[in-house]
Short mmCIF file of C-alpha atoms and ligand atoms in Angstrom, two decimals:
data_model
loop_
_atom_site.label_atom_id
_atom_site.label_comp_id
_atom_site.label_asym_id
_atom_site.label_seq_id
_atom_site.Cartn_x
_atom_site.Cartn_y
_atom_site.Cartn_z
CA MET A 1 0.00 0.00 0.00
CA HIS A 2 1.21 3.49 -0.81
CA ALA A 3 2.35 5.45 2.26
CA THR A 4 -0.29 8.18 1.79
CA GLU A 5 -3.07 5.63 1.48
CA ALA A 6 -1.86 3.90 4.62
CA MET A 7 -1.89 7.24 6.44
CA ASP A 8 -5.42 8.04 5.16
CA GLU A 9 -6.60 4.68 6.38
CA LEU A 10 -5.02 5.15 9.78
CA MET A 11 -6.64 8.58 10.18
CA THR A 12 -10.03 7.20 9.20
CA CYS A 13 -9.67 4.35 11.68
CA ARG A 14 -8.77 6.77 14.45
CA LEU A 15 -11.82 8.84 13.66
CA GLU A 16 -14.09 5.82 13.64
CA GLN A 17 -12.87 4.96 17.09
CA VAL A 18 -14.25 8.27 18.36
CA ARG A 19 -17.61 6.73 19.15
CA LYS A 20 -20.00 8.53 21.41
CA ALA A 21 -20.17 7.21 24.97
CA VAL A 22 -23.81 6.33 25.44
CA GLU A 23 -25.43 5.13 28.64
CA PRO A 24 -28.40 2.76 28.84
CA CYS A 25 -31.60 4.77 28.57
CA THR A 26 -35.27 4.84 27.60
CA LEU A 27 -36.55 7.01 24.76
CA VAL A 28 -40.16 8.09 24.96
CA ILE A 29 -41.62 9.42 21.72
CA PHE A 30 -44.68 11.68 22.11
CA GLY A 31 -46.64 11.83 18.87
CA ALA A 32 -45.71 8.22 18.17
CA SER A 33 -48.47 7.71 15.58
CA GLY A 34 -47.24 10.63 13.50
CA ASP A 35 -45.43 10.77 10.25
CA LEU A 36 -42.08 11.78 11.71
CA THR A 37 -41.88 8.70 13.93
CA ALA A 38 -42.42 6.23 11.10
CA ARG A 39 -40.46 8.13 8.46
CA LYS A 40 -37.45 9.38 10.37
CA LEU A 41 -37.17 8.49 14.05
CA ILE A 42 -37.64 4.72 14.00
CA PRO A 43 -35.53 4.18 10.84
CA ALA A 44 -32.77 6.30 12.41
CA LEU A 45 -32.88 4.35 15.68
CA TYR A 46 -32.95 1.04 13.81
CA HIS A 47 -29.86 2.09 11.81
CA LEU A 48 -28.06 3.15 14.95
CA ALA A 49 -28.85 -0.26 16.47
CA LYS A 50 -27.70 -1.99 13.31
CA GLY A 51 -24.42 -0.06 13.40
CA GLY A 52 -23.92 -1.02 17.07
CA GLN A 53 -24.19 2.60 18.17
CA MET A 54 -27.18 2.40 20.49
CA PRO A 55 -26.47 1.91 24.20
CA ALA A 56 -25.95 -1.69 25.38
CA GLU A 57 -29.45 -1.53 26.87
CA PHE A 58 -32.26 0.70 25.65
CA ARG A 59 -36.03 0.85 25.39
CA ILE A 60 -38.26 2.86 23.08
CA VAL A 61 -41.75 3.76 24.27
CA GLY A 62 -44.22 5.27 21.84
CA PHE A 63 -46.87 7.48 23.47
CA ALA A 64 -49.96 8.44 21.47
CA ARG A 65 -53.73 8.64 21.65
CA ARG A 66 -54.64 5.74 19.35
CA GLU A 67 -55.31 2.34 20.88
CA LYS A 68 -52.49 -0.09 20.00
CA SER A 69 -50.63 -2.98 21.55
CA ASP A 70 -46.85 -3.40 21.59
CA ALA A 71 -47.27 -6.08 18.91
CA SER A 72 -49.44 -3.99 16.58
CA TRP A 73 -47.15 -0.94 16.88
CA ARG A 74 -44.10 -3.08 16.16
CA ALA A 75 -45.82 -4.54 13.09
CA GLU A 76 -46.67 -1.03 11.84
CA LEU A 77 -43.12 0.16 12.32
CA ARG A 78 -41.71 -2.90 10.58
CA GLU A 79 -43.85 -2.12 7.52
CA ALA A 80 -42.80 1.52 7.57
CA LEU A 81 -39.16 0.48 7.72
CA ASP A 82 -39.52 -1.25 4.36
CA VAL A 83 -40.61 2.04 2.88
CA PHE A 84 -38.39 4.50 4.72
CA SER A 85 -35.21 2.64 5.59
CA HIS A 86 -32.43 3.85 3.32
CA SER A 87 -30.62 0.53 3.23
CA GLN A 88 -32.76 -2.27 1.93
CA PRO A 89 -33.43 -4.99 2.80
CA VAL A 90 -34.07 -4.75 6.52
CA ASP A 91 -31.85 -7.10 8.51
CA GLU A 92 -34.40 -9.38 10.20
CA ALA A 93 -32.07 -10.46 13.00
CA VAL A 94 -31.30 -6.85 13.92
CA TRP A 95 -34.98 -5.93 13.67
CA ALA A 96 -36.00 -8.82 15.94
CA GLY A 97 -33.60 -7.65 18.68
CA PHE A 98 -34.67 -4.02 18.17
CA ALA A 99 -38.42 -4.74 18.15
CA GLN A 100 -38.26 -6.52 21.51
CA ARG A 101 -37.20 -3.21 23.03
CA VAL A 102 -40.11 -1.26 21.53
CA HIS A 103 -43.26 -0.64 23.60
CA TYR A 104 -46.42 1.39 23.30
CA CYS A 105 -48.26 3.49 25.87
CA GLN A 106 -51.73 4.74 24.93
CA GLY A 107 -52.77 8.09 26.35
CA ASP A 108 -53.86 11.70 25.82
CA LEU A 109 -51.16 14.33 26.01
CA ASP A 110 -53.14 16.32 28.56
CA ASP A 111 -54.32 13.45 30.76
CA ALA A 112 -52.38 13.12 34.02
CA ALA A 113 -53.49 9.48 34.38
CA ALA A 114 -51.73 8.59 31.13
CA TYR A 115 -48.44 9.93 32.51
CA ALA A 116 -48.96 7.90 35.69
CA LYS A 117 -49.37 4.84 33.46
CA LEU A 118 -46.19 5.78 31.58
CA ALA A 119 -44.32 6.24 34.87
CA ALA A 120 -45.45 2.80 36.05
CA MET A 121 -44.34 1.25 32.79
CA ILE A 122 -40.92 2.88 33.07
CA ALA A 123 -40.61 1.88 36.73
CA GLY A 124 -41.14 -1.73 35.65
CA LEU A 125 -38.07 -1.71 33.37
CA PRO A 126 -35.30 -4.04 34.48
CA ASN A 127 -32.60 -1.65 35.67
CA GLU A 128 -32.13 1.78 37.17
CA ALA A 129 -30.51 3.35 34.11
CA LEU A 130 -33.49 2.38 31.94
CA GLN A 131 -35.81 3.83 34.57
CA LYS A 132 -33.98 7.10 35.13
CA ASN A 133 -31.98 8.03 32.03
CA LEU A 134 -34.87 9.30 29.96
CA LEU A 135 -34.98 11.03 26.60
CA PHE A 136 -38.38 12.54 25.83
CA TYR A 137 -38.84 13.26 22.14
CA LEU A 138 -41.64 15.75 21.56
CA ALA A 139 -42.80 15.03 18.02
CA THR A 140 -46.10 16.73 18.80
CA SER A 141 -47.60 20.03 17.79
CA PRO A 142 -45.61 22.87 19.45
CA SER A 143 -48.69 23.96 21.38
CA GLN A 144 -48.31 20.73 23.40
CA PHE A 145 -44.62 21.09 24.33
CA SER A 146 -45.13 22.77 27.67
CA VAL A 147 -48.19 20.62 28.51
CA VAL A 148 -46.09 17.47 28.07
CA ALA A 149 -43.17 18.90 30.04
CA ALA A 150 -45.47 19.92 32.92
CA HIS A 151 -47.08 16.47 33.09
CA LEU A 152 -43.71 14.71 32.95
CA HIS A 153 -42.53 16.88 35.80
CA GLU A 154 -45.65 16.15 37.88
CA ALA A 155 -45.32 12.42 37.19
CA LYS A 156 -41.73 12.68 38.52
CA LEU A 157 -40.29 11.57 35.22
CA LEU A 158 -38.57 14.87 34.46
CA HIS A 159 -36.33 16.40 37.11
CA ARG A 160 -34.31 19.59 36.91
CA ASP A 161 -31.60 18.07 39.10
CA ALA A 162 -31.36 14.36 38.51
CA SER A 163 -28.33 13.28 40.48
CA GLY A 164 -26.39 10.56 38.71
CA ASN A 165 -29.05 10.15 36.01
CA TRP A 166 -30.33 12.39 33.25
CA GLN A 167 -33.54 13.42 31.58
CA ARG A 168 -33.65 15.39 28.33
CA LEU A 169 -36.36 16.94 26.20
CA VAL A 170 -35.90 16.93 22.45
CA VAL A 171 -38.23 19.39 20.74
CA GLU A 172 -39.06 19.62 17.06
CA LYS A 173 -39.49 22.83 15.12
CA PRO A 174 -41.31 25.16 14.80
CA PHE A 175 -40.12 26.55 18.10
CA GLY A 176 -42.68 29.30 18.51
CA HIS A 177 -44.11 31.41 15.70
CA ASP A 178 -42.37 34.67 16.58
CA LEU A 179 -39.98 36.06 19.15
CA ALA A 180 -42.63 36.56 21.82
CA SER A 181 -44.03 33.04 21.56
CA ALA A 182 -40.53 31.49 21.44
CA ARG A 183 -39.61 33.39 24.62
CA GLU A 184 -42.79 32.24 26.28
CA LEU A 185 -42.10 28.63 25.28
CA ASN A 186 -38.51 28.85 26.50
CA HIS A 187 -39.78 30.23 29.76
CA GLU A 188 -42.35 27.43 30.13
CA LEU A 189 -39.91 24.61 29.33
CA THR A 190 -37.26 25.90 31.67
CA ARG A 191 -39.76 25.79 34.54
CA TYR A 192 -39.46 22.01 34.35
CA ALA A 193 -35.99 21.46 32.88
CA HIS A 194 -32.69 23.31 32.79
CA GLU A 195 -31.68 24.84 29.46
CA GLN A 196 -28.97 22.11 29.27
CA GLN A 197 -31.74 19.48 29.26
CA VAL A 198 -33.57 21.04 26.29
CA PHE A 199 -32.41 19.87 22.86
CA ARG A 200 -34.03 21.95 20.07
CA ILE A 201 -33.73 20.14 16.78
CA ASP A 202 -32.96 21.66 13.41
CA HIS A 203 -32.47 18.66 11.16
CA TYR A 204 -30.22 20.67 8.81
CA LEU A 205 -27.53 20.54 11.49
CA GLY A 206 -27.60 16.74 11.32
CA LYS A 207 -26.75 16.73 7.61
CA GLU A 208 -23.19 15.64 6.90
CA THR A 209 -22.59 18.44 4.45
CA VAL A 210 -23.80 21.11 6.84
CA GLN A 211 -21.46 19.78 9.52
CA ASN A 212 -18.71 19.73 6.94
CA ILE A 213 -18.93 23.52 6.58
CA LEU A 214 -16.93 23.94 9.80
CA THR A 215 -14.45 21.25 8.78
CA PHE A 216 -13.99 22.79 5.37
CA ARG A 217 -13.43 26.24 6.83
CA PHE A 218 -11.31 25.41 9.84
CA ALA A 219 -9.46 22.18 9.00
CA ASN A 220 -7.95 23.65 5.82
CA SER A 221 -5.58 26.53 5.52
CA ILE A 222 -6.31 27.99 2.11
CA PHE A 223 -9.94 29.03 2.12
CA GLU A 224 -10.33 30.77 5.46
CA ARG A 225 -7.71 33.31 4.44
CA LEU A 226 -10.09 34.48 1.74
CA TRP A 227 -13.24 34.25 3.81
CA HIS A 228 -13.89 37.96 4.41
CA ARG A 229 -14.91 41.26 2.90
CA ASP A 230 -11.58 41.94 1.14
CA ALA A 231 -11.93 38.85 -1.05
CA VAL A 232 -15.64 37.99 -1.12
CA ASP A 233 -18.03 39.94 -3.34
CA HIS A 234 -21.17 38.31 -1.99
CA ILE A 235 -22.63 35.02 -0.76
CA GLN A 236 -25.71 33.22 -2.08
CA ILE A 237 -27.54 30.56 -0.10
CA THR A 238 -30.24 28.67 -1.99
CA VAL A 239 -32.50 26.00 -0.51
CA SER A 240 -34.94 25.14 -3.27
CA GLU A 241 -37.57 22.44 -3.46
CA ARG A 242 -39.44 21.10 -6.47
CA LEU A 243 -42.41 19.86 -4.51
CA GLY A 244 -45.34 22.03 -3.58
CA VAL A 245 -46.76 21.89 -0.06
CA GLY A 246 -48.70 18.69 -0.86
CA THR A 247 -50.63 17.46 2.16
CA ARG A 248 -49.03 19.93 4.59
CA GLY A 249 -51.25 22.88 3.65
CA GLY A 250 -52.78 23.15 7.12
CA TYR A 251 -49.39 23.55 8.79
CA TYR A 252 -47.99 25.73 6.02
CA GLU A 253 -50.85 28.22 6.21
CA GLU A 254 -49.64 29.03 9.73
CA ALA A 255 -45.96 29.01 8.81
CA GLY A 256 -45.09 30.18 5.29
CA ALA A 257 -41.57 29.98 3.89
CA LEU A 258 -40.12 32.61 6.23
CA ARG A 259 -41.02 30.70 9.40
CA ASP A 260 -40.74 27.22 7.89
CA MET A 261 -37.27 27.57 6.36
CA VAL A 262 -35.59 30.96 6.81
CA GLN A 263 -35.92 31.30 10.59
CA ASN A 264 -34.28 27.93 11.17
CA HIS A 265 -32.49 26.08 8.35
CA LEU A 266 -31.24 29.08 6.38
CA MET A 267 -30.20 31.02 9.48
CA GLN A 268 -28.26 27.99 10.71
CA VAL A 269 -26.45 27.53 7.40
CA LEU A 270 -25.76 31.27 7.27
CA ALA A 271 -24.30 31.19 10.79
CA LEU A 272 -22.00 28.25 10.04
CA VAL A 273 -20.76 29.79 6.82
CA THR A 274 -20.01 33.21 8.27
CA MET A 275 -19.29 32.80 12.01
CA GLU A 276 -15.86 33.25 13.59
CA PRO A 277 -13.85 30.14 14.56
CA PRO A 278 -15.02 28.84 17.93
CA VAL A 279 -12.39 28.21 20.61
CA SER A 280 -13.29 24.51 20.56
CA LEU A 281 -15.87 22.23 19.01
CA ASP A 282 -17.76 21.84 22.29
CA ALA A 283 -21.39 22.83 22.37
CA GLU A 284 -21.11 26.19 24.10
CA PRO A 285 -18.23 27.72 22.13
CA VAL A 286 -19.86 26.71 18.82
CA ARG A 287 -23.22 28.07 19.86
CA ASP A 288 -21.67 31.24 21.29
CA GLU A 289 -20.20 32.01 17.88
CA LYS A 290 -23.49 31.35 16.10
CA VAL A 291 -25.30 33.67 18.49
CA LYS A 292 -22.67 36.37 17.97
CA LEU A 293 -23.08 36.07 14.25
CA LEU A 294 -26.88 36.15 14.32
CA SER A 295 -26.82 39.15 16.60
CA ALA A 296 -24.66 40.96 14.02
CA VAL A 297 -27.19 40.38 11.21
CA ARG A 298 -28.69 43.79 10.56
CA ARG A 299 -32.36 43.96 11.50
CA LEU A 300 -34.52 45.51 8.83
CA GLN A 301 -36.65 48.55 9.52
CA PRO A 302 -40.21 48.14 8.17
CA GLY A 303 -39.47 50.68 5.43
CA GLN A 304 -36.43 48.67 4.21
CA VAL A 305 -38.23 45.36 3.77
CA ALA A 306 -39.69 46.08 0.33
CA GLY A 307 -36.21 46.86 -1.01
CA GLN A 308 -34.45 43.85 0.52
CA VAL A 309 -37.00 41.07 0.74
CA VAL A 310 -39.07 39.48 -2.01
CA ARG A 311 -41.87 37.09 -1.21
CA GLY A 312 -43.89 35.02 -3.63
CA GLN A 313 -46.56 32.36 -3.94
CA TYR A 314 -46.71 29.69 -6.64
CA CYS A 315 -49.57 29.55 -9.06
CA GLU A 316 -50.26 26.78 -11.59
CA GLY A 317 -47.36 25.63 -13.67
CA PHE A 318 -45.11 22.73 -14.60
CA VAL A 319 -42.22 21.42 -12.55
CA GLY A 320 -39.96 19.08 -14.50
CA GLY A 321 -42.72 18.57 -17.07
CA GLU A 322 -45.34 17.67 -14.46
CA ALA A 323 -48.35 19.81 -13.78
CA GLN A 324 -48.39 21.50 -10.37
CA ARG A 325 -51.57 23.09 -9.04
CA SER A 326 -51.45 26.51 -7.47
CA TYR A 327 -50.77 26.91 -3.75
CA ARG A 328 -54.30 28.26 -3.27
CA GLN A 329 -55.72 25.02 -4.69
CA GLU A 330 -53.73 22.77 -2.33
CA PRO A 331 -55.73 20.88 0.33
CA LYS A 332 -56.38 22.83 3.55
CA VAL A 333 -55.21 26.11 2.00
CA GLN A 334 -57.48 29.17 1.97
CA PRO A 335 -58.57 30.02 -1.59
CA GLN A 336 -57.43 33.63 -1.03
CA SER A 337 -54.36 32.77 1.03
CA ASN A 338 -51.56 35.33 1.20
CA VAL A 339 -49.01 32.94 2.67
CA GLU A 340 -45.59 33.09 1.01
CA THR A 341 -44.16 29.93 -0.54
CA PHE A 342 -40.99 31.72 -1.68
CA VAL A 343 -38.69 34.23 -0.02
CA ALA A 344 -35.52 35.87 -1.32
CA LEU A 345 -33.66 38.39 0.77
CA LYS A 346 -30.55 40.47 1.00
CA LEU A 347 -28.92 40.71 4.41
CA PHE A 348 -25.88 42.45 5.80
CA ILE A 349 -23.72 41.33 8.70
CA ASP A 350 -22.45 44.28 10.68
CA ASN A 351 -19.15 42.92 11.91
CA TRP A 352 -15.50 43.42 11.03
CA ARG A 353 -15.28 40.40 8.73
CA TRP A 354 -18.40 40.92 6.64
CA ALA A 355 -19.13 44.65 6.68
CA GLY A 356 -20.60 45.67 3.31
CA VAL A 357 -20.79 42.15 1.83
CA PRO A 358 -24.35 41.35 0.69
CA ILE A 359 -25.64 37.94 1.67
CA TYR A 360 -28.49 36.70 -0.49
CA LEU A 361 -30.79 33.93 0.71
CA ARG A 362 -33.62 32.27 -1.19
CA THR A 363 -35.90 29.36 -0.56
CA GLY A 364 -39.19 28.19 -1.97
CA LYS A 365 -41.54 25.43 -3.01
CA ALA A 366 -42.43 24.41 -6.57
CA LEU A 367 -39.09 25.68 -7.91
CA PRO A 368 -37.28 24.12 -10.90
CA VAL A 369 -34.94 21.85 -8.88
CA SER A 370 -34.47 20.51 -5.38
CA ALA A 371 -31.03 21.62 -4.32
CA SER A 372 -29.35 23.32 -1.38
CA GLU A 373 -26.17 25.23 -2.04
CA VAL A 374 -23.95 27.90 -0.59
CA ARG A 375 -22.05 29.91 -3.16
CA VAL A 376 -19.22 32.16 -2.10
CA GLN A 377 -18.62 34.55 -4.96
CA PHE A 378 -15.17 36.08 -4.88
CA LYS A 379 -14.23 39.50 -6.22
CA PRO A 380 -13.09 39.67 -9.83
CA THR A 381 -9.50 40.26 -10.86
CA PRO A 382 -8.59 43.67 -12.29
CA ASN A 383 -9.26 42.80 -15.88
CA VAL A 384 -6.29 44.41 -17.59
CA LEU A 385 -4.51 41.42 -19.10
CA PHE A 386 -7.27 39.60 -20.92
CA ALA A 387 -9.67 42.43 -21.76
CA ALA A 388 -8.53 42.51 -25.40
CA GLN A 389 -9.25 38.79 -25.89
CA CYS A 390 -12.30 38.34 -23.71
CA GLY A 391 -14.02 41.65 -23.40
CA PRO A 392 -14.58 43.42 -20.13
CA LEU A 393 -16.10 40.53 -18.23
CA LEU A 394 -14.15 37.67 -16.78
CA ASP A 395 -16.17 35.34 -14.58
CA ALA A 396 -14.97 35.73 -10.99
CA ASN A 397 -13.97 32.71 -8.91
CA ALA A 398 -16.68 31.01 -6.92
CA LEU A 399 -16.74 28.25 -4.40
CA THR A 400 -19.92 26.23 -4.07
CA LEU A 401 -20.74 24.00 -1.15
CA ARG A 402 -23.42 21.66 -2.39
CA LEU A 403 -25.40 20.54 0.66
CA GLN A 404 -27.81 18.25 -1.20
CA PRO A 405 -28.32 16.29 -3.41
CA ASP A 406 -25.06 15.18 -5.12
CA GLU A 407 -23.21 16.48 -2.10
CA GLY A 408 -19.89 18.04 -2.91
CA ILE A 409 -17.77 21.14 -3.28
CA ALA A 410 -16.89 22.90 -6.52
CA LEU A 411 -14.34 25.59 -7.21
CA ARG A 412 -14.85 27.64 -10.32
CA PHE A 413 -11.97 29.38 -11.98
CA THR A 414 -10.96 30.59 -15.41
CA GLY A 415 -8.88 28.41 -17.71
CA LYS A 416 -7.43 28.76 -21.17
CA VAL A 417 -9.23 26.93 -23.93
CA PRO A 418 -6.57 24.72 -25.59
CA GLY A 419 -5.52 25.99 -29.01
CA VAL A 420 -3.46 28.63 -30.70
CA GLY A 421 -5.80 31.49 -29.85
CA TYR A 422 -6.38 32.91 -26.38
CA GLY A 423 -9.89 31.84 -25.52
CA LEU A 424 -10.73 31.79 -21.81
CA ARG A 425 -13.52 29.84 -20.18
CA PRO A 426 -14.76 29.15 -16.66
CA VAL A 427 -13.94 25.58 -15.57
CA ARG A 428 -14.66 23.69 -12.37
CA MET A 429 -12.75 21.55 -9.92
CA HIS A 430 -15.13 19.24 -8.21
CA PHE A 431 -15.12 17.09 -5.08
CA SER A 432 -17.97 14.61 -4.70
CA TYR A 433 -18.82 12.86 -1.44
CA ASP A 434 -20.11 9.81 -3.27
CA SER A 435 -16.98 9.21 -5.29
CA GLU A 436 -14.72 9.85 -2.32
CA PHE A 437 -16.56 8.14 0.48
CA GLY A 438 -19.17 5.89 -1.16
CA ALA A 439 -22.88 6.43 -1.43
CA TYR A 440 -24.02 5.94 2.17
CA THR A 441 -24.37 9.08 4.23
CA PRO A 442 -26.17 8.71 7.55
CA GLU A 443 -29.52 10.40 7.81
CA ALA A 444 -29.59 13.65 9.78
CA TYR A 445 -31.77 12.09 12.48
CA GLU A 446 -29.28 9.31 13.18
CA ARG A 447 -26.60 11.77 14.13
CA LEU A 448 -28.97 14.00 16.09
CA LEU A 449 -30.60 11.19 18.07
CA LEU A 450 -27.24 9.72 18.94
CA ASP A 451 -25.96 13.12 20.09
CA ALA A 452 -29.08 13.69 22.21
CA ILE A 453 -28.62 10.27 23.84
CA ALA A 454 -24.95 11.09 24.45
CA GLY A 455 -25.87 14.53 25.83
CA ASP A 456 -23.89 16.42 23.19
CA ALA A 457 -25.79 19.63 22.42
CA THR A 458 -23.40 21.03 19.78
CA LEU A 459 -25.81 20.38 16.91
CA PHE A 460 -28.88 21.61 18.77
CA ILE A 461 -30.15 25.15 18.96
CA ARG A 462 -29.69 27.11 22.15
CA ARG A 463 -32.38 29.37 23.58
CA ASP A 464 -30.64 32.63 22.64
CA GLU A 465 -29.97 31.36 19.10
CA VAL A 466 -33.67 30.71 18.49
CA GLU A 467 -34.50 34.14 19.83
CA GLN A 468 -31.92 35.90 17.64
CA ALA A 469 -33.22 34.13 14.55
CA TRP A 470 -36.81 35.13 15.38
CA GLN A 471 -35.75 38.75 15.78
CA ILE A 472 -34.41 38.71 12.23
CA THR A 473 -37.51 37.14 10.69
CA ASP A 474 -39.90 39.17 12.84
CA SER A 475 -38.31 42.34 11.49
CA ILE A 476 -39.17 41.13 7.98
CA ARG A 477 -42.71 40.18 8.85
CA ALA A 478 -43.24 43.60 10.42
CA GLY A 479 -42.42 45.13 7.02
CA TRP A 480 -45.06 42.98 5.30
CA ASP A 481 -47.55 44.29 7.84
CA GLY A 482 -50.30 41.86 6.83
CA ARG A 483 -50.45 43.33 3.30
CA PRO A 484 -51.99 40.98 0.73
CA LEU A 485 -49.77 39.67 -2.05
CA GLU A 486 -49.65 41.74 -5.21
CA LYS A 487 -49.92 40.34 -8.71
CA CYS A 488 -46.18 40.63 -9.34
CA GLU A 489 -45.51 38.42 -6.31
CA PHE A 490 -47.02 35.28 -7.84
CA TYR A 491 -44.80 32.91 -9.83
CA PRO A 492 -45.74 29.99 -12.04
CA ALA A 493 -44.67 26.70 -10.44
CA GLY A 494 -41.40 25.57 -12.00
CA ASN A 495 -39.88 29.10 -12.03
CA TRP A 496 -37.29 30.62 -9.71
CA GLY A 497 -39.83 32.71 -7.81
CA PRO A 498 -41.17 36.07 -8.96
CA HIS A 499 -39.04 38.29 -11.26
CA LEU A 500 -38.58 40.68 -8.37
CA ALA A 501 -36.19 38.14 -6.86
CA ASP A 502 -33.84 38.60 -9.82
CA GLN A 503 -33.95 42.36 -9.47
CA LEU A 504 -32.69 42.02 -5.91
CA LEU A 505 -29.32 41.14 -7.47
CA THR A 506 -29.42 42.67 -10.92
CA GLN A 507 -29.82 46.16 -9.43
CA SER A 508 -26.21 45.83 -8.23
CA GLY A 509 -24.91 44.02 -11.34
CA ARG A 510 -25.07 40.55 -9.76
CA ALA A 511 -27.14 37.51 -10.62
CA TRP A 512 -28.45 34.37 -8.94
CA ARG A 513 -26.52 31.32 -10.05
CA GLU A 514 -28.45 28.17 -10.78
CA PRO A 515 -27.43 25.20 -8.64
CA TYR A 516 -24.65 23.47 -10.53
CA PRO A 517 -25.62 20.47 -12.61
CA VAL A 518 -24.66 16.96 -11.57
CA PRO A 519 -21.33 16.10 -13.23
C1 BG6 B 601 -38.65 21.06 6.92
C2 BG6 B 601 -39.72 21.96 6.39
O1 BG6 B 601 -38.14 21.56 8.13
O2 BG6 B 601 -37.60 20.97 5.97
C3 BG6 B 601 -40.23 21.45 5.06
O3 BG6 B 601 -40.80 22.02 7.32
C4 BG6 B 601 -39.09 21.24 4.09
O4 BG6 B 601 -41.19 22.34 4.50
C5 BG6 B 601 -37.99 20.41 4.73
O5 BG6 B 601 -39.60 20.56 2.95
C6 BG6 B 601 -36.77 20.37 3.86
O6 BG6 B 601 -35.86 19.46 4.40
P1 BG6 B 601 -34.85 18.66 3.45
O7 BG6 B 601 -34.03 17.85 4.40
O8 BG6 B 601 -35.69 17.84 2.54
O9 BG6 B 601 -34.07 19.70 2.72
#
């Protein structure tokens, strides 16, 4: 074996040995009959078990209103695994061992007697760690978060000071619907649990490529030197989806793209791409830097919103050749709804590193492709040498972090077209996760569940982070001021939002770049 390959292998082995220390525990999933449990949580837990990463002893208890037995819930989950497990076929031996540890507790979320039943069930588990190390996963509607926490506390299942044992609450988004409600929710939850026991999930932080942003920036020496206002012209972050809202109209009518995507996923990606290096990779230093960054994002005054934020809603159209109905025709959507399904915005970060560098974000449903990318657009060279051959415009360098799909990183630069003349053309150097590491990338929920079990909060959102992000999006909403959408804000499905979104960049001589095609 070549020396470099041997070294690579050694490094990889060392990294694999860094397994999380996980103690025996019981996971209780509230909202166990819901979509998230069958689609994401159980497949993730099964894969962790298959990979030998779950604790030596664990139990999973599903809590929901519908009447079910352990056996019928296990059978349901087994069927769902066939559909949602990313590595087919399911290993029956692993499943058999896993299923034995899965139980069901029927009850209403606001019925104290149901929590007493749950407590009795947990007390009957065979050892103290299973009875007292408890992870409560709240896959319920946010309005139930504090109700569940209060009942758990009353039933003596959730303690603020559990000596020698631990109890944690994992809460799904949306965490509030504005700053005031998020503060209220934070206040309620911390009546029953310390902030360190509350794990707020943003599944984008569980994605390999999102985690790789910090590695890319801080484990390499060449890029970080250029990562600031002297070298960067602007940054674009695109999270686009081809699908419309489908069956989620009821939820989406309350959320809209700003609350559904910008407040959480886009703000998190923005923070990782632009924050300062943390002093270590522990939870608090990483989250401190994200909070610092979010607090430096300039809040918009209501009068500035029209100039810096474009919203849109899809109407009928075609996405990839398939007909897509308009948002207003989707199930559970008001026929005159003014909810935005697209947002594009220009932000500024008022700190030393980024002063004056525009940061453009866009996200939406029913767009031409599903792709999430960060593009760092560098400043152009002074075009004195090649102007005669190529005209005034040379394409500036750009670095694209492709978060999904076809995960990878591409560096765009200018090369000479071979031949006797002096033609220049942009070319790309491309790194692909698949070709380098093989096709399997763990699902975001695997990483996040394992971290929550291990008590590592690095990839979870802290209270002040959520509040900072709400301040930013609330300042935008204040500028919309409940105004109905105008005609120019509608876009045919399959387009990149309304034309106004292009003007956001063209007014300063810039342009959105389409996500790069799969090589
Ligand atoms: C969710 C949003 O948080 O993220 C959805 O509620 C969105 O509306 C989804 O579709 C996107 O996640 P991913 O992992 O498919 O990019």
